[in-house]
Structure formats: C-alpha cells, structure tokens
Amino acid sequence: MNSLLLAEVSGPAFPVLTAIVVLPLIGAALLTLLPRNRPDLLKQVAVLVSAAVGAMTIWVLVQFDTGSAAADFQFVDRQSWISSLGISWTLGVDGISLFLVVLTGILFPISIIAVNEKKDPKSYYAWILVLEAGCLGAFLALDLFAFFVAFEIVLVPMYFLIAKWGHGDRAYAATKFFIYTMLGSALMFVGILSLVFLTASATGGPITFDLQTLANSQALSTTTSRWIFLSFAAAFAVKVPLFPFHTWLPDAHTNAPTAGSVILAGVMLKLGTYGFLRFGIYLFPEAAVYFAPMLITLGVIGIVYGAIVATMQKDLKRLIAYSSIAHLGFIMIGIFALDTQGLEGGLLQMVNHGLSTGALFLLVGMIYERRHTREIAKLGGLQKSAPILAAAFMIVMLSSVGLPGLNGFVGEFLILLGSFAAHRWWAVVAATGVILAALYMLWAYQRVFHGPAEGDNATMPDLNAKEGLVLISLISMIVFLGVYPKPVLDRMEPAVDALISHVETNVPRFKEPTATHLATVKLGDLSALEGSASGEGSGN
Amino acid sequence: MNFLLLAAENATQLPLAVSNGTNWFLEHAWIVPLLPAVSFVIILFFGKRMPRKGAEVGVAAVALAFVFAVLTGVAWINHRDNYTPPAASESALVIDGGEIAPDQVVPAAEEAPTKGEVVTEGGGEAEQPTVAIHKSTTWLRNGGVAFDAGILVDGLSVLMLFMVTLVSLLVHIYSTDYVAGDRRYTHFFAFLSLFTAAMLFFVLSDNILQMIVGWELVGVCSFVLIGHWWEEKANSDAAMKAFITNRVGDIGLLVGVIILFFTAGNGSFDILTINSNIVSGGVSHTALIVAAMSLTAAVMSKSGQFVLHTWLPDAMAGPTPVSALIHAATMVVAGIYMVARLYPVFFEGMQIGGSSINLLAVVGAVTLVLAGLVAFVQSDIKKVLAYSTISQLGYMVMALGVGAWTAAIFHLFTHAFFKACLFLGAGSTSHAVHSFDMKKDMGGLRRWMPHTYLTFVVASLALAGIFPLAGFWSKDEILSGTGGWGLFGGTGGNGAYTFMLAMGILGAALTGAYMTRVIYLTFHGEFRGHGTPHESGRLILVPLYVLAGFALLAGLINLPVGFITGNNSSWQERFGHYVQPVAGYFPDIAQATPSYSLAIVSSFVAFAGIGYAFWYYFVKLDRLARATGESLTELPDGLVANSAVARAGHTLLVQKYYLDHLYTDIIVGTTKGVIARAANWTNQNVIDGAVNLAGRWSVKVGRFTYDRIDQPLVDGLANATGRASNSLGDGFRVVQTGKVQQYAALLFAAAALLGGALVVVLSL
C-alpha cells in the first residue's frame, strides 16, 4: 500500500523537470515576439518566467522524497530522442543536483530583478533565459549527450552577455572565455564518444548515452577509463576553474555585466565541480581515486594562490573573482576527499559560494552603478554614506571568509574535517587559506568602506527598497544555512553516500576515510590516520 | 533531545554528567546567553526609535542575565554539595549536611593516582565527585557524526556566567554615560549585547565545535567594536590587525579541534567524551601533543600571548568600555578558558605533571615578563593597562602550564574585576581630560577626581598583589603552584617549575612598579592638560566602586588551607571546591600546599617594585619638579640618559621588540608586496601568457591554413589574443555570431574526428 503510493509519487504524470528546462526557452521565444521599445514589459515577462521556474524548483525541493527513494534519482523523465544512437532525453534529480537546481532557480530571478538593463533589453533578457535553460539542463540531464548539449549551450548566451553588455575589454574577455571553455569541452566530447562506443563494444550491448547504465557497467580497462576521465577533467577543470586553467575567469568576471557575473560565479562555475561529482567520480570511480591526490593538490594550490593574487587586485570585481578561485579550490579538495564529510561539505559549499559570491557581485554592481568605478583606490568611507549597503557587504563578506553562524563555516568545516581524514597535510595547508581569505577580504572592506568619505563617496545614495529586498533574500538564506543547515545536509547525504559506496564497490582498494572508519582502525592513534588515507597510500 | 549519560571509564557509581533531575536554573542555563542575544536583535531593529536609543534594552537584558547567573551559581553550590544521582542513591549514600562519608564514594579522579599526592581539603577527607549538568541536541548529523549543540554546566562555566554577566552589566551601565552622544550609540549597545551573548554561549559550550563558533563570534564583535570609530585609519587598522592576528591562531584552533575529534573524541566533538577518554588513557600521546600545541597557537592569539599579542595594545583604539569588557575581563580570557575546559589535552599532551618545562608554561612566563617591561615605556594609560593585561594573562597561561588549574581560574576571576576597574578608571580620567596620554594631558588628577583616584589605587594594589587584596591571593596561589619553591620549604605541586617561579616573582616586581608609575603620572604632580578636569558622574562611579569592592574582597573566597581559620574547611578553598571538577573528565592534578615563606618573599618583591618606582617618581621626580616648577614625567639624568645599554634596552621596549615591524613590514609586506606581486606577475605573464601564446599560435596556424578560405575566422582568433577593437558597434552581433559559430563548428568537427580516431585506435 505504502510502496504503491510512493511509486505513484515518484513517477508523476507531469514532467516537471522537462518543464523546468523548457519554460525559460519558451520565455525567451516569447520575448523575441514582444516589442523592442517596452523595456518594462520585457523585464516583467523575464521576471515572471524565471520566477515561475524558481517556484517549480522549490516545488521539486518540497516534493523531494527523503524516505526510501532518498538516494535515487527522482522525478525521472525519460523520452526517446535519437534512439538509433541510444540518445535519450533523460532528466532526473537527486540529493547532489537538487540544491544546485534550486540555487539556479533562485539566483536567476534575483539577478534579473536586481539590474535594469537599458541597452537592448529584449535580447538581454532573452539570452539570460536561454542561459537559465542551459544551466538547469546541465544539472538535470542524466544522458551524456543531453548533458553535453546543455553544457555547451550555456556558453553562447554568456558569450553575448559579456561581449555586448559587458565593460572594458569585453570582446577579448568574451572570446577568451568562449574558446577556453570550448577547448575543454571538445576534449570531453571526445571522451563521451569514446566512453559510449568503447563500452558498447566491450559489453556487446546496444549503444547508449544513458548515465546510469554507463556508470553501472564499468566495462572499460583501467588505463582507458583513466584517459577518458582526464578528457572529462579537462572540461571541468577549465570550468571550475582549477589552477592553472583559471585565467579566463578574472577577465570574464571583471568585464561581464552584473547579472552575468552573478550567474557566472553563482551557477556556472558549479557546472565544473558538479561535473566532477556526477560524471567524473560516478562514471570513473577508479580513475577518480587514482587522480584524487593530483586534483586535491591543484585545489590546494588554487586556495593559496587565488588568495595571494587576490590581495594584489585593484579592481573590486577582480578581487572577488580571485576569491572564487580560492573557494572553488576548497570545494575541490572536499569533493576529492571522497568521504561523506568532504563531499557533502563541498556540495554545500557550492551552494554557499553561489549565494555569497552572487551577493558580493550584486553589491559591487550596486556600487558601480552609483560611483561608475570599481577601483578600490577611488572608493572609501562608503560606510558613512551607505551604512545599510556596508552592513550587507559586511555580512556577506563574513560569510565568504567562513564566519560561524553564517553558511560558509559549515561547508568549510565539513571540508576540512573530510579532507583531514583523507589527506591531513593538505587539510592543514587549506586551513591557512582561512587567514588569507580574511586578509584580502577585510583589507578590501577597509579600503572601500572605512576611512573618511570624500567627494562622490560622501554623497553616494544607500540601497533602495528593491535592492534591499534582493539582498535580504540572499542574506536570509546565508544566515539560515549557517544556523540550520540540517535540512539541506539531510537531503544531500543519501545521494552522497550512494556515490561513495559506488566508488567503494568498484574500487576494491578504496575505503571511505571517515571518522567512524578510523575508530575501527585504532582508537586514538594519530598515525592510524596515515594508513587509512584514501587514494595512493593503501592501494597500488 | 539526545542526552548523553556518560559513565566514567573506571566504573564509579556516579556519572560524569546528568541531563536533568537537578535544579531548574542549572538545566536552563542557556537562557543566560539567550537574553542578550534577544536584546541584540531588538536593539538592532528598534533601538533607534526608543527613548534611550536602545541602551535600556541592553542594560535590562544583561541585568536579567546577571540575576539568572547568580541564581544558577547558588543552584550550583547547592548541587555540588548535595547532589546524588538516582543510580548512586541505591548504594545507600549517607548524606549528612552536605558532607559525604569518604569511604562510601570513590571519586573517579582519585582512583588511579599517577603521580604526586592528591592533597584534598581538610587533610585527607575525600572530595565528593563533581557531577556536571549536560544537555545537548543534535544540530546536524553527517556521515554518522553528530554535530551537537548543548550546554555543559559545572563550576567553571557557572563561574564564567557570573563573572561575564557582572562585568558586562557594569560596563553597560558605565557606557550609558561614557558613550552618550556618540554618533553610533545604538550600534554600540547592540554589539555589546551581541558580544555578551557570544561570550556566554562560548563558556556554556558542551562541545569543541560550539566553542569554535563562540570563539569566532566574540572575535567578530571585538573587530566591530575596535573599529567603532572607523573613520580614522588607525582605528580601522587596529580592528583589522585584531581580526587577522586572531585568524592566524584560528588555524591552530581548527587543526587542534579536528585532531581531537579524530583521536580523543573518537568521532565526537563532545568535551566530556574527549576529556574522559584522555583521562582514562588510551589516547596516543603524539596526537595529544600535536593537538595541545595547535591549540596553544589559538591561545596565543586570543589571549594575547607572546608572540601573537601585538594586536591587543592596538585594540585599545576601541572605546574604553570595550577595552574593559572585551580586552581585559572576558574575551581575552577565552584562550585561558579553553585550556581549562580541555585541560586533560594539555595536562597529558604536554606532560605537565612531573616535569619542569613545557610550551604553555614557557609562553606564559616569557609573556608575563616581556609585556611587563614594555608597560614601562608607554605614555598612553590604556596601553600600559593593555600590556599589563597581557602580562597577567601570561600568569594565567603559566599557571595552567605548571598544573595550577585552580590558581589560573582564580586569577582569571580576580583579574577581571581589578583590570576592568582600572580600564574604566582610565576611561573616567579621559572623560575629564579628553585624552589618554598620561605624559601630555594628565597629572595631578587626584585633586579633581577623588573617587576615580581611590578606586584606581585600590585596583592597582590588587593588581600588584598586595595583601589582602584580591590579586595577592590569586597570584600567590600561582607562585606556589609552580612547585619550584623547594627553596622555601613547601611541598606539593605537579613538578619543579623553578624558572616559572622566578619569572612570576620578577613579574610581581614589574607589576608594582609600572602601576606606581601610572598612578604618579596620572594622579600626582601638576596637571599638564588643558581646561579644568572634573569628576565623572554617578553612572561611571558606581561601576568603579563595585569593581573596586570586588578587587578588595574577591580574594577571600579562596583562602588557602590553614589560613586564619585554622583547619576549619568551611572557609578555605571554597573557590577551588566549587570550581575545580573532581571527576572523570578532569585530570588528576596535584594541589600545591600554600607556603607562608613564599608569600612573604613575593610580597616583599612586589613592595620592592613599588618602592623603587615610588622613590623614582614620588620622591626624586617630585622633588625636582617642585624645584624647577615644571611638571616632569621622567628624570632628565636617569639611567636611559646615562647608559648606552639602558638606552638600547629602552629603544627595544619602545619599539615593542620590533614585532610589529616584523609582522607589518616583513611578513605582511612581503606577502602583499613581493609574493603577491610575483604571483600576480606569474599569473599574467606565465599562465595567462601561455594561454595568449596558444591563442596567437592558433592564429598563425590558422592563417597559414585558412588564409584564403575564411578570413573572418582568423580575425576572430586574433580577438582572442587580446587586442580587440572597441568599435564593433551595431554590426557587432552579426559579425561575432558568424565567427563564433564557425569556430564552434570547427571545434566540433575536430572533436568528432578525434573521438572517432580514438575509438578506432582503442578498439584495435
């Protein structure tokens, strides 16, 4: 009786996930039909469409089964697409993608509401909606081909957003962004094709792009799957971006319009880390364990390096862009710690980074709108003229540096805990990123907001009601996740555990390095940590 | 609710802690931090619209919290003497007027004495074990690990509740006058409330993760309040410095906590679990020493220990009530509290018992002397007090390092009162002369400010450790706790910490001397400022008198055994009895017996310090000043003027051992300057240069191959090399679309080809 009911719930008649992906596209199409000279109407339509999508993602969150199906893909919608090649339109959501989908659903309406674009609003809003469809498609796709299409589609609207509505050297930045990410994706495309065809030839089964089928077959030899993992890693490492593939990011961020920066940092960078989780580890568990030390090393370098370079920046937006590199490095070490704490911390930190960095870019955009500069040296004493803006900036900044009580701390601490179990020296180095983050963020805050206010800085208007509302919505989420992250973590955990046991099943030498596991090794012996560390240590 | 009823490892009848069935106030101690937290929210949102701009809410909330804290304290005293848990009552305990017959309960801590003799009160009568109150609830659960939030109520936390709420209340009252008319009055009170809440939350923590949360929150409040007048760069810099220096220590805190979680906690953050696991053995010594040293780094930053103390003197840039509350009485003792709370980690990790040297003791001993010396060359009254605070915190750290746990906490308690009194007194004088500079703007103030003068002198005597004021008892307990005084014929203690004893005695001389200097420069001689000073109002003086009262009497609550009352235990070591746990979660430390000869020697040394300074200032300088008719602040022909060595030493002190230069110019300067610039250069020229080079080479290859086929494509790649035109104008979109699409098509084609090739190759 009960299971029957559950079966009905988990297979709803209405394909909500497809609707979530398609609705923004319909919205974009609708916008092209509207008159060009009605910016208010255009914006209202865009807000309405993105808000409707946001509402649907929240509906998915509310309806998400935390009971028996908690670890599975839910709301799965499977339609045949190009059946001769085994390509299908398969969407589904689990604890790993759930909050990224919700984050996307929330950040898009916020960034649309926050900025009034005057230059060609019609194509601007249309591109943003296409971008939303691409991001959601990438997070939801359970078919490699569908994923690849969505992963590539996001490049086009972002390219135009930067190139047309950006600042400064925008054409350079946009083209660099496009070509760099495209090069990575090209390698991944090679990888996808190899994986699909080699698996088909190895198993003798039909050709399929279905993620779960491929992940469960594990038919390729160790060497082959390591190579294919690297081709996927190339795409994701550029997207994250992982040191040393990061140089497109500061240019893209600095020159993008505010909404573009918010979405780029808040959502699009997570396509890389999400890709590592969903495709890298899930499809190639052995290769993920094999390359984990390397990726963690790059992550740790990113933390320290991003932080050091950030201290040098003269442009506020560029500084935040470099802080993103450091934060994403943190997420990477959490993910490749390959234990519950690390993975879940990394996942939570993706959401946290989306909220706090999104809010920071909004705030910088608000300052730029008022002062027409982002140069730190030209700002100063803004706390005098705009105390509410300063307070908002302070809270968001503290969340970004990992202050307890705000969201950043929970993610950071879980990551440190998880990575300590796996690679404790790297965890210690990563912990130094904590001071460096405080150094560059507070230093920037001091120069922008403290000190005497002179000239235009003294008369800068404070937040208006709309901006206040936008920021309050983000800050309330920041505080909520800092004080009570339990509901979020509870929903993530089954999927994360399933992923880890998937790795454990397929990689015999790998054992999850958790606290409970350590306890069974030997109570209280620190040297036991070394022996049980994941990856190279115990295995080959 | 997820209660943890923990039985001691070695099976005593009494549990380490119970969650209920005791007293309402003990079980609901979480209300104490909740009150100021609520007050913070109310002041923040509604404060500006209130008749007193929110101050009334802050004062009322903290006053209520104080009442709760007092009632909790009374409840604890009753619980400590009378409590028998239901399980233990079956074994027919005879409870007779609060005394339990010694043969019927075997205290956990005394079951397996490892070293030294446990000297209990009343000469051999066994102490009843402490049963703490522990309530917790799951904050979140992750991968089989429970992250809890809860309260751990025992003597130590109850003491802190009392001390923090009392000082905070007095500071709140004082502030209503002191910061009246300030541009951010409401904001100030909001953050005083938040700080109080965070500090109380910290001391009630039942697990080390919650301690981190409280630790960081008090740090942020400190940051905000130091930078209260952020318009001036110096204040803003001081706030930054405080935050960042503390972040350095936080690395140690994070690492230490994580190590404890994995080793002693065995996958738990719970303090009782960690401590009892260590006490019962079975936790590797290596893990503990690493954890203890990591946590020591955190103590050094938070509690201003050498070499991470430099932020604390700068923190005096904040308003004086903040200095009194946060940077003297409460927040800076967070490090001491943490060590006391996790004492088994340090006691076992650093092998405090039976040794004569360890990191904690050395850090404390060195700090107390070096900071005491720097105090002599300060002309800002608050800076002297700041260095004095560092020095006194050094005493506490040293005490913990030598195993004198009760002495450390007792000194923490008494110090809070006399140091807060001194700071508030300094604020009162600055209220009158609008400056903190003793040499330029003060002098002779006793004529106008008799009440401030009186309270200041009382607190100074207490600080200097003069009999029978509070500081005498606590400092003397620390000195005898070093156990390095076989010379004076005593017994007991945990080891032979002779060096620490010597530094402690030297510190006593320094303390007396620099406080005498402050009193002369501030209150004696001729007035050197402008205008006519005036005594402060009642709202300022009442807190001063209350604190001076405590400075006078607080020492009497822990009279040493055998003092005055003979062997009547009801008046001896009450403080130790109620505060120091006798339980399975506390290490087996050996109490030192008091020594009269040591007390006499240390008093003599303190008097010598005062006497020398008195002779220099009150006799020689005063006489010279009268003769010349000028108001002097130092002797023109003193030691510094005549001796090159003394001059060099003086310069070293004025430059604060050049630590600020080391940090600001060398470490931070190099990081922000050379290292960051080099990293940035590498970033732009090597990493990004490689990207651009690749782009440029693609252009060359592309031009060679496609020159006649597809000119616009080459231009598109040329854009990638960075020199794009700004004149793309209206045609921009059309042209760019074309290029990108062509480029994308090319890439896809190439990828497909490569993929196909790979498939073929690998299938062979």
Coordinates of N, CA and C in Angstrom, one line a residue, chain B residues 485-632:
Chain B
W485 N 59.6 25.7 44.4 CA 60.0 26.5 45.5 C 60.4 25.7 46.7
G486 N 61.0 24.6 46.3 CA 61.6 23.7 47.3 C 62.5 24.5 48.3
L487 N 63.1 25.6 47.7 CA 63.9 26.6 48.4 C 63.2 27.1 49.6
F488 N 61.8 27.3 49.5 CA 61.1 27.9 50.6 C 60.4 26.9 51.5
G489 N 60.8 25.6 51.3 CA 60.3 24.6 52.2 C 58.9 24.2 52.0
G490 N 58.3 24.2 50.8 CA 56.9 23.8 50.7 C 56.9 22.4 50.1
T491 N 55.7 21.9 49.9 CA 55.5 20.6 49.2 C 54.4 20.7 48.2
G492 N 54.2 19.6 47.4 CA 53.1 19.6 46.5 C 53.4 20.1 45.2
G493 N 52.4 20.4 44.4 CA 52.6 20.9 43.0 C 52.8 19.7 42.0
N494 N 52.9 20.0 40.8 CA 52.9 19.0 39.8 C 54.3 18.7 39.2
G495 N 55.2 19.6 39.5 CA 56.6 19.5 39.0 C 57.5 20.5 39.7
A496 N 58.6 20.7 39.1 CA 59.6 21.6 39.7 C 59.8 22.8 38.7
Y497 N 58.9 23.7 38.6 CA 58.9 24.7 37.6 C 59.6 25.9 38.2
T498 N 60.9 25.8 38.4 CA 61.7 26.9 39.1 C 61.8 28.1 38.2
F499 N 62.0 27.9 36.9 CA 62.1 29.1 36.0 C 60.8 29.9 36.0
M500 N 59.7 29.2 36.0 CA 58.4 29.9 36.0 C 58.2 30.7 37.4
L501 N 58.6 30.1 38.4 CA 58.6 30.8 39.7 C 59.4 32.0 39.7
A502 N 60.6 32.0 39.1 CA 61.4 33.1 39.1 C 60.8 34.2 38.2
M503 N 60.3 33.8 37.1 CA 59.6 34.8 36.2 C 58.4 35.4 36.9
G504 N 57.7 34.6 37.6 CA 56.5 35.0 38.3 C 56.8 36.1 39.4
I505 N 57.9 35.8 40.1 CA 58.3 36.7 41.1 C 58.8 38.1 40.5
L506 N 59.6 37.9 39.4 CA 60.0 39.1 38.7 C 58.9 39.9 38.2
G507 N 57.9 39.2 37.7 CA 56.7 39.9 37.2 C 56.0 40.7 38.3
A508 N 56.0 40.1 39.5 CA 55.3 40.8 40.6 C 56.0 42.2 40.9
A509 N 57.3 42.2 40.8 CA 58.1 43.5 41.0 C 57.7 44.4 39.9
L510 N 57.7 43.9 38.6 CA 57.4 44.8 37.5 C 56.0 45.4 37.6
T511 N 55.0 44.5 38.0 CA 53.6 45.0 38.1 C 53.5 46.2 39.1
G512 N 54.1 46.0 40.3 CA 54.0 47.0 41.3 C 54.6 48.3 40.7
A513 N 55.8 48.2 40.1 CA 56.5 49.4 39.6 C 55.7 50.1 38.5
Y514 N 55.3 49.4 37.5 CA 54.6 50.2 36.4 C 53.3 50.8 36.9
M515 N 52.6 50.1 37.8 CA 51.4 50.7 38.3 C 51.6 51.9 39.1
T516 N 52.7 51.9 39.9 CA 53.1 53.1 40.6 C 53.4 54.3 39.7
R517 N 54.1 53.9 38.6 CA 54.4 55.0 37.6 C 53.1 55.6 37.0
V518 N 52.1 54.7 36.7 CA 50.8 55.2 36.1 C 50.1 56.1 37.1
I519 N 50.1 55.7 38.4 CA 49.4 56.5 39.4 C 50.1 57.8 39.5
Y520 N 51.4 57.8 39.5 CA 52.1 59.1 39.7 C 51.7 60.0 38.5
L521 N 52.0 59.5 37.3 CA 51.8 60.3 36.1 C 50.4 60.7 35.9
T522 N 49.4 60.0 36.3 CA 48.0 60.3 36.1 C 47.5 61.2 37.2
F523 N 47.8 60.8 38.4 CA 47.0 61.5 39.5 C 47.9 62.4 40.4
H524 N 49.2 62.3 40.2 CA 50.1 63.2 41.1 C 50.8 64.2 40.2
G525 N 51.6 65.0 40.9 CA 52.3 66.1 40.2 C 51.4 67.2 39.7
E526 N 51.8 68.0 38.8 CA 51.0 69.1 38.3 C 50.2 68.7 37.1
F527 N 49.0 69.2 36.9 CA 48.2 68.9 35.8 C 48.8 69.5 34.5
R528 N 49.0 68.7 33.5 CA 49.6 69.1 32.3 C 48.7 69.3 31.1
G529 N 47.4 69.1 31.3 CA 46.5 69.2 30.2 C 45.9 70.6 30.1
H530 N 44.8 70.7 29.3 CA 44.1 72.0 29.2 C 42.8 71.9 29.9
G531 N 42.3 73.1 30.2 CA 41.0 73.2 30.9 C 41.0 72.7 32.3
T532 N 39.8 72.6 32.9 CA 39.7 72.1 34.2 C 39.1 70.7 34.3
P533 N 39.8 69.7 34.8 CA 39.2 68.4 34.8 C 38.0 68.4 35.8
H534 N 37.2 67.4 35.7 CA 36.0 67.3 36.6 C 35.8 65.8 36.9
E535 N 35.2 65.5 38.1 CA 34.9 64.1 38.4 C 33.8 63.6 37.6
S536 N 33.8 62.4 37.2 CA 32.7 61.8 36.4 C 31.4 61.6 37.2
G537 N 30.4 61.4 36.4 CA 29.0 61.2 37.1 C 28.8 59.9 37.7
R538 N 27.7 59.8 38.3 CA 27.4 58.6 39.1 C 27.4 57.3 38.3
L539 N 26.9 57.4 37.1 CA 26.8 56.2 36.3 C 28.2 55.6 36.0
I540 N 29.2 56.5 36.1 CA 30.6 56.0 35.9 C 31.2 55.5 37.2
L541 N 30.8 56.3 38.3 CA 31.5 56.0 39.6 C 31.0 54.7 40.2
V542 N 29.7 54.5 40.1 CA 29.1 53.3 40.8 C 29.8 52.0 40.3
P543 N 29.9 51.8 38.9 CA 30.6 50.6 38.5 C 32.0 50.6 39.0
L544 N 32.7 51.7 39.1 CA 34.0 51.7 39.6 C 34.1 51.2 41.1
Y545 N 33.2 51.7 41.9 CA 33.2 51.3 43.3 C 32.8 49.8 43.4
V546 N 31.9 49.3 42.6 CA 31.5 47.9 42.7 C 32.8 47.1 42.4
L547 N 33.4 47.5 41.3 CA 34.6 46.7 40.9 C 35.7 46.8 41.9
A548 N 35.9 48.0 42.4 CA 36.9 48.1 43.5 C 36.6 47.3 44.7
G549 N 35.3 47.2 45.0 CA 34.9 46.3 46.1 C 35.3 44.9 45.8
F550 N 35.1 44.4 44.6 CA 35.5 43.0 44.3 C 37.0 42.9 44.3
A551 N 37.7 44.0 43.9 CA 39.1 43.9 43.9 C 39.7 43.8 45.3
L552 N 38.9 44.4 46.2 CA 39.3 44.4 47.6 C 39.0 43.0 48.2
L553 N 37.9 42.4 47.9 CA 37.4 41.3 48.7 C 37.4 39.9 48.0
A554 N 37.5 39.9 46.6 CA 37.2 38.7 45.9 C 38.2 37.6 46.3
G555 N 39.4 38.0 46.8 CA 40.4 37.0 47.1 C 40.0 36.2 48.3
L556 N 39.1 36.7 49.1 CA 38.8 36.0 50.3 C 38.0 34.7 50.1
I557 N 37.5 34.5 48.9 CA 36.7 33.3 48.7 C 37.6 32.1 48.5
N558 N 38.9 32.3 48.3 CA 39.7 31.1 48.2 C 40.9 31.1 49.2
L559 N 40.6 31.3 50.4 CA 41.7 31.4 51.4 C 42.4 30.1 51.4
P560 N 43.7 30.1 51.5 CA 44.5 28.9 51.5 C 44.2 28.1 52.8
V561 N 44.5 26.8 52.7 CA 44.2 25.9 53.8 C 45.1 26.3 55.0
G562 N 44.5 26.3 56.1 CA 45.2 26.7 57.3 C 45.4 28.1 57.6
F563 N 44.8 29.0 56.7 CA 45.0 30.4 56.9 C 43.9 31.0 57.9
I564 N 44.3 31.6 58.9 CA 43.5 32.3 59.9 C 42.5 31.4 60.6
T565 N 41.7 30.7 59.8 CA 40.6 29.9 60.4 C 41.1 28.5 60.8
G566 N 42.4 28.4 60.8 CA 43.0 27.1 61.2 C 42.6 26.0 60.3
N567 N 42.0 24.9 60.8 CA 41.7 23.8 59.9 C 40.2 23.7 59.6
N568 N 39.5 24.8 59.9 CA 38.1 24.8 59.6 C 37.9 24.9 58.1
S569 N 37.4 23.9 57.5 CA 37.4 23.8 56.0 C 36.3 24.7 55.4
S570 N 35.3 25.1 56.2 CA 34.2 25.8 55.6 C 34.6 27.1 55.0
W571 N 35.7 27.7 55.3 CA 36.1 29.0 54.8 C 37.4 28.9 53.9
Q572 N 37.8 27.7 53.7 CA 39.1 27.5 53.0 C 38.8 26.9 51.6
E573 N 39.5 27.5 50.6 CA 39.5 26.9 49.3 C 38.1 26.7 48.8
R574 N 37.1 27.6 49.1 CA 35.8 27.5 48.6 C 35.7 27.5 47.1
F575 N 36.5 28.4 46.6 CA 36.6 28.6 45.2 C 37.0 27.3 44.5
G576 N 38.1 26.8 44.9 CA 38.6 25.5 44.3 C 37.6 24.4 44.5
H577 N 36.9 24.4 45.6 CA 35.9 23.3 45.9 C 34.8 23.4 44.9
Y578 N 34.3 24.6 44.6 CA 33.1 24.7 43.8 C 33.5 24.7 42.3
V579 N 34.7 25.2 42.0 CA 35.0 25.4 40.6 C 35.8 24.2 40.0
Q580 N 36.8 23.7 40.7 CA 37.6 22.7 40.1 C 36.9 21.3 40.1
P581 N 36.7 20.7 38.9 CA 36.0 19.5 38.9 C 36.8 18.4 39.6
V582 N 36.1 17.5 40.3 CA 36.7 16.3 40.8 C 35.9 15.2 40.1
A583 N 36.4 14.8 38.9 CA 35.6 14.0 38.1 C 36.4 13.3 37.0
G584 N 35.8 12.3 36.4 CA 36.5 11.5 35.4 C 36.8 12.3 34.1
Y585 N 36.3 13.5 34.0 CA 36.7 14.3 32.9 C 37.7 15.4 33.2
F586 N 38.3 15.2 34.3 CA 39.3 16.2 34.7 C 40.6 15.4 35.1
P587 N 41.8 15.9 34.8 CA 43.0 15.1 35.1 C 43.3 15.1 36.5
D588 N 44.1 14.2 36.9 CA 44.5 14.0 38.3 C 45.6 15.0 38.6
I589 N 45.3 16.2 39.0 CA 46.4 17.1 39.2 C 46.6 17.2 40.7
A590 N 47.9 17.6 41.0 CA 48.2 17.6 42.4 C 48.2 19.1 42.9
Q591 N 47.5 19.3 44.0 CA 47.4 20.7 44.5 C 48.7 21.0 45.3
A592 N 49.1 22.2 45.2 CA 50.3 22.6 46.0 C 49.8 23.1 47.3
T593 N 50.6 22.9 48.3 CA 50.2 23.5 49.6 C 50.8 24.9 49.7
P594 N 50.0 25.8 50.4 CA 50.5 27.2 50.4 C 51.8 27.3 51.3
S595 N 52.5 28.3 51.0 CA 53.8 28.5 51.8 C 53.8 29.9 52.3
Y596 N 53.9 30.1 53.5 CA 54.0 31.4 54.1 C 55.3 32.1 53.7
S597 N 56.3 31.3 53.6 CA 57.6 32.0 53.3 C 57.6 32.5 51.9
L598 N 57.0 31.8 51.0 CA 56.9 32.2 49.6 C 56.0 33.5 49.5
A599 N 54.9 33.5 50.3 CA 54.0 34.6 50.3 C 54.7 35.9 50.8
I600 N 55.6 35.7 51.8 CA 56.3 36.8 52.3 C 57.3 37.3 51.3
V601 N 58.0 36.4 50.7 CA 59.0 36.8 49.7 C 58.4 37.5 48.5
S602 N 57.3 37.0 48.0 CA 56.7 37.6 46.8 C 56.1 39.0 47.2
S603 N 55.6 39.1 48.4 CA 55.1 40.4 48.8 C 56.2 41.4 48.9
F604 N 57.3 40.9 49.5 CA 58.5 41.7 49.6 C 58.9 42.2 48.3
V605 N 58.9 41.3 47.3 CA 59.4 41.7 45.9 C 58.4 42.7 45.3
A606 N 57.1 42.5 45.5 CA 56.2 43.4 45.0 C 56.4 44.8 45.6
F607 N 56.6 44.8 46.9 CA 56.8 46.1 47.6 C 58.1 46.7 47.1
A608 N 59.1 45.9 46.8 CA 60.4 46.4 46.3 C 60.1 47.1 45.0
G609 N 59.3 46.5 44.1 CA 59.0 47.1 42.8 C 58.3 48.5 43.0
I610 N 57.3 48.4 43.9 CA 56.5 49.7 44.2 C 57.5 50.7 44.8
G611 N 58.3 50.2 45.7 CA 59.2 51.1 46.4 C 60.2 51.8 45.5
Y612 N 60.7 51.1 44.6 CA 61.7 51.7 43.6 C 61.0 52.7 42.8
A613 N 59.8 52.4 42.3 CA 59.1 53.3 41.4 C 58.7 54.5 42.3
F614 N 58.3 54.2 43.5 CA 57.9 55.3 44.4 C 59.0 56.3 44.6
W615 N 60.2 55.7 44.8 CA 61.4 56.6 45.1 C 61.7 57.4 43.8
Y616 N 61.6 56.8 42.7 CA 61.9 57.5 41.4 C 60.9 58.6 41.2
Y617 N 59.6 58.2 41.2 CA 58.6 59.2 40.9 C 58.2 60.2 42.0
F618 N 57.8 59.5 43.1 CA 57.2 60.4 44.2 C 58.2 61.1 44.9
V619 N 59.5 60.6 45.0 CA 60.5 61.3 45.7 C 61.4 62.1 44.8
K620 N 62.2 61.5 44.0 CA 63.1 62.2 43.2 C 62.5 63.1 42.2
L621 N 61.6 62.6 41.4 CA 61.0 63.4 40.3 C 60.1 64.5 40.9
D622 N 59.4 64.2 41.9 CA 58.5 65.2 42.5 C 59.3 66.3 43.1
R623 N 60.4 65.9 43.7 CA 61.3 67.0 44.3 C 61.9 67.9 43.2
L624 N 62.3 67.3 42.1 CA 62.9 68.0 41.0 C 61.8 68.9 40.4
A625 N 60.6 68.4 40.3 CA 59.5 69.1 39.7 C 59.2 70.4 40.5
R626 N 59.2 70.1 41.8 CA 58.9 71.3 42.7 C 60.0 72.3 42.6
A627 N 61.3 71.8 42.5 CA 62.4 72.7 42.4 C 62.4 73.5 41.1
T628 N 62.1 72.9 40.0 CA 62.1 73.6 38.8 C 60.8 74.3 38.5
G629 N 59.7 73.9 39.2 CA 58.4 74.5 38.9 C 57.8 73.9 37.7
E630 N 58.4 72.9 37.1 CA 57.8 72.3 35.9 C 57.1 71.0 36.3
S631 N 56.2 70.5 35.4 CA 55.6 69.2 35.6 C 56.3 68.2 34.8
L632 N 57.2 67.4 35.5 CA 58.0 66.4 34.8 C 57.4 65.0 34.7

